[in-house]
PDB file of C-alpha atoms in Angstrom:
ATOM      1  CA  MET I 130      40.636 -54.233 -95.978  1.00 71.00           C
ATOM      2  CA  THR I 131      40.776 -50.917 -97.829  1.00 89.00           C
ATOM      3  CA  GLN I 132      44.589 -50.967 -97.868  1.00 88.00           C
ATOM      4  CA  PHE I 133      44.512 -54.451 -99.338  1.00 91.00           C
ATOM      5  CA  LEU I 134      42.066 -53.440-102.065  1.00 93.00           C
ATOM      6  CA  LEU I 135      44.153 -50.379-102.913  1.00 91.00           C
ATOM      7  CA  ALA I 136      47.306 -52.497-103.133  1.00 92.00           C
ATOM      8  CA  MET I 137      45.576 -55.029-105.363  1.00 94.00           C
ATOM      9  CA  ALA I 138      44.143 -52.326-107.616  1.00 94.00           C
ATOM     10  CA  ILE I 139      47.544 -50.657-107.990  1.00 94.00           C
ATOM     11  CA  THR I 140      49.276 -53.945-108.729  1.00 95.00           C
ATOM     12  CA  THR I 141      46.620 -54.904-111.262  1.00 96.00           C
ATOM     13  CA  SER I 142      46.870 -51.545-112.967  1.00 96.00           C
ATOM     14  CA  GLN I 143      50.660 -51.851-113.119  1.00 96.00           C
ATOM     15  CA  VAL I 144      50.369 -55.208-114.845  1.00 97.00           C
ATOM     16  CA  ILE I 145      47.817 -53.851-117.321  1.00 97.00           C
ATOM     17  CA  LEU I 146      49.982 -50.816-118.026  1.00 96.00           C
ATOM     18  CA  GLY I 147      52.962 -53.110-118.600  1.00 96.00           C
ATOM     19  CA  VAL I 148      50.956 -55.074-121.152  1.00 96.00           C
ATOM     20  CA  ALA I 149      49.889 -51.809-122.785  1.00 95.00           C
ATOM     21  CA  MET I 150      53.519 -50.704-122.993  1.00 95.00           C
ATOM     22  CA  ALA I 151      54.438 -54.021-124.630  1.00 96.00           C
ATOM     23  CA  GLY I 152      51.643 -53.540-127.170  1.00 95.00           C
ATOM     24  CA  ALA I 153      52.785 -50.001-127.899  1.00 94.00           C
ATOM     25  CA  ALA I 154      56.381 -51.168-128.310  1.00 95.00           C
ATOM     26  CA  PHE I 155      55.165 -53.814-130.746  1.00 95.00           C
ATOM     27  CA  ARG I 156      53.322 -51.117-132.717  1.00 93.00           C
ATOM     28  CA  ILE I 157      56.456 -48.969-132.829  1.00 92.00           C
ATOM     29  CA  LEU I 158      58.592 -51.840-134.085  1.00 93.00           C
ATOM     30  CA  SER I 159      56.142 -53.284-136.602  1.00 92.00           C
ATOM     31  CA  GLY I 160      53.991 -50.310-137.588  1.00 80.00           C
ATOM     32  CA  PRO I 161      53.639 -50.337-141.332  1.00 88.00           C
ATOM     33  CA  ARG I 162      53.418 -46.545-141.578  1.00 89.00           C
ATOM     34  CA  ALA I 163      55.095 -43.690-139.764  1.00 88.00           C
ATOM     35  CA  GLN I 164      51.745 -42.562-138.353  1.00 88.00           C
ATOM     36  CA  ASP I 165      51.344 -45.933-136.643  1.00 90.00           C
ATOM     37  CA  ARG I 166      54.767 -45.593-135.072  1.00 91.00           C
ATOM     38  CA  VAL I 167      54.022 -42.085-133.812  1.00 90.00           C
ATOM     39  CA  LEU I 168      50.768 -43.322-132.331  1.00 91.00           C
ATOM     40  CA  GLY I 169      52.640 -46.217-130.712  1.00 92.00           C
ATOM     41  CA  LEU I 170      55.169 -43.790-129.249  1.00 91.00           C
ATOM     42  CA  ASP I 171      52.344 -41.653-127.914  1.00 92.00           C
ATOM     43  CA  ALA I 172      50.739 -44.679-126.264  1.00 93.00           C
ATOM     44  CA  LEU I 173      54.109 -45.810-124.882  1.00 94.00           C
ATOM     45  CA  TYR I 174      54.907 -42.571-123.106  1.00 92.00           C
ATOM     46  CA  LEU I 175      51.340 -42.251-121.847  1.00 94.00           C
ATOM     47  CA  ALA I 176      51.439 -45.749-120.349  1.00 95.00           C
ATOM     48  CA  GLY I 177      54.873 -45.048-118.879  1.00 94.00           C
ATOM     49  CA  MET I 178      53.622 -41.858-117.317  1.00 94.00           C
ATOM     50  CA  LEU I 179      50.643 -43.657-115.789  1.00 95.00           C
ATOM     51  CA  LEU I 180      52.933 -46.407-114.523  1.00 95.00           C
ATOM     52  CA  LEU I 181      55.026 -43.784-112.752  1.00 94.00           C
ATOM     53  CA  LEU I 182      51.857 -42.369-111.206  1.00 94.00           C
ATOM     54  CA  THR I 183      50.922 -45.785-109.857  1.00 95.00           C
ATOM     55  CA  TYR I 184      54.406 -46.129-108.358  1.00 94.00           C
ATOM     56  CA  GLY I 185      53.951 -42.702-106.801  1.00 94.00           C
ATOM     57  CA  ILE I 186      50.642 -43.713-105.263  1.00 92.00           C
ATOM     58  CA  GLN I 187      52.115 -46.997-104.071  1.00 92.00           C
ATOM     59  CA  THR I 188      55.203 -45.501-102.442  1.00 93.00           C
ATOM     60  CA  GLY I 189      53.896 -42.068-101.494  1.00 90.00           C
ATOM     61  CA  ARG I 190      56.960 -40.328-102.931  1.00 92.00           C
ATOM     62  CA  THR I 191      56.428 -37.135-104.892  1.00 92.00           C
ATOM     63  CA  LEU I 192      59.393 -37.731-107.162  1.00 94.00           C
ATOM     64  CA  PHE I 193      57.314 -40.061-109.324  1.00 93.00           C
ATOM     65  CA  PHE I 194      54.614 -37.418-109.794  1.00 93.00           C
ATOM     66  CA  GLU I 195      57.174 -34.848-110.909  1.00 94.00           C
ATOM     67  CA  ALA I 196      58.763 -37.329-113.308  1.00 94.00           C
ATOM     68  CA  ALA I 197      55.322 -38.147-114.722  1.00 93.00           C
ATOM     69  CA  LEU I 198      54.663 -34.450-115.268  1.00 94.00           C
ATOM     70  CA  VAL I 199      57.940 -34.021-117.144  1.00 95.00           C
ATOM     71  CA  ILE I 200      57.241 -37.100-119.270  1.00 93.00           C
ATOM     72  CA  ALA I 201      53.768 -35.762-120.101  1.00 93.00           C
ATOM     73  CA  LEU I 202      55.105 -32.375-121.171  1.00 94.00           C
ATOM     74  CA  VAL I 203      57.991 -33.747-123.239  1.00 94.00           C
ATOM     75  CA  GLY I 204      55.830 -36.472-124.742  1.00 91.00           C
ATOM     76  CA  PHE I 205      53.130 -34.032-125.787  1.00 91.00           C
ATOM     77  CA  ALA I 206      55.649 -31.709-127.403  1.00 92.00           C
ATOM     78  CA  GLY I 207      57.273 -34.650-129.173  1.00 91.00           C
ATOM     79  CA  THR I 208      53.989 -35.967-130.470  1.00 89.00           C
ATOM     80  CA  VAL I 209      52.964 -32.541-131.776  1.00 90.00           C
ATOM     81  CA  ALA I 210      56.351 -32.102-133.456  1.00 91.00           C
ATOM     82  CA  LEU I 211      56.211 -35.537-135.087  1.00 89.00           C
ATOM     83  CA  ALA I 212      52.629 -34.991-136.258  1.00 88.00           C
ATOM     84  CA  LYS I 213      53.555 -31.636-137.741  1.00 89.00           C
ATOM     85  CA  PHE I 214      56.575 -33.167-139.445  1.00 90.00           C
ATOM     86  CA  LEU I 215      54.456 -35.941-140.931  1.00 87.00           C
ATOM     87  CA  MET I 216      51.842 -33.493-142.204  1.00 86.00           C
ATOM     88  CA  ARG I 217      54.062 -30.730-143.569  1.00 85.00           C
ATOM     89  CA  GLY I 218      57.524 -32.221-143.820  1.00 81.00           C
ATOM     90  CA  GLU I 219      59.057 -29.681-141.438  1.00 77.00           C
ATOM     91  CA  VAL I 220      58.689 -28.844-137.761  1.00 74.00           C
ATOM     92  CA  ILE I 221      59.679 -25.178-137.720  1.00 73.00           C
ATOM     93  CA  GLU I 222      58.348 -22.987-140.505  1.00 72.00           C
TER      94      GLU I 222
END
């Protein structure tokens, strides 16, 4: 019974994360301002990272956890760089 509940919870979360990724992609494509697009990109990589974590839990393979860690690090650095560019007009001073 517990295995079944875990499988259902993971599948449900994967569907919800897929919907969240679609919403973030919509925000990136139709965002009226650059800040909206950066926020959409931030939400997209966060949802993608969480989706990889759910695949890792589902399959038990550690490769997904390592990929999620790399996506989190690169995504954070990218978001900080884009925010700094939007605020000051340059990334490196």
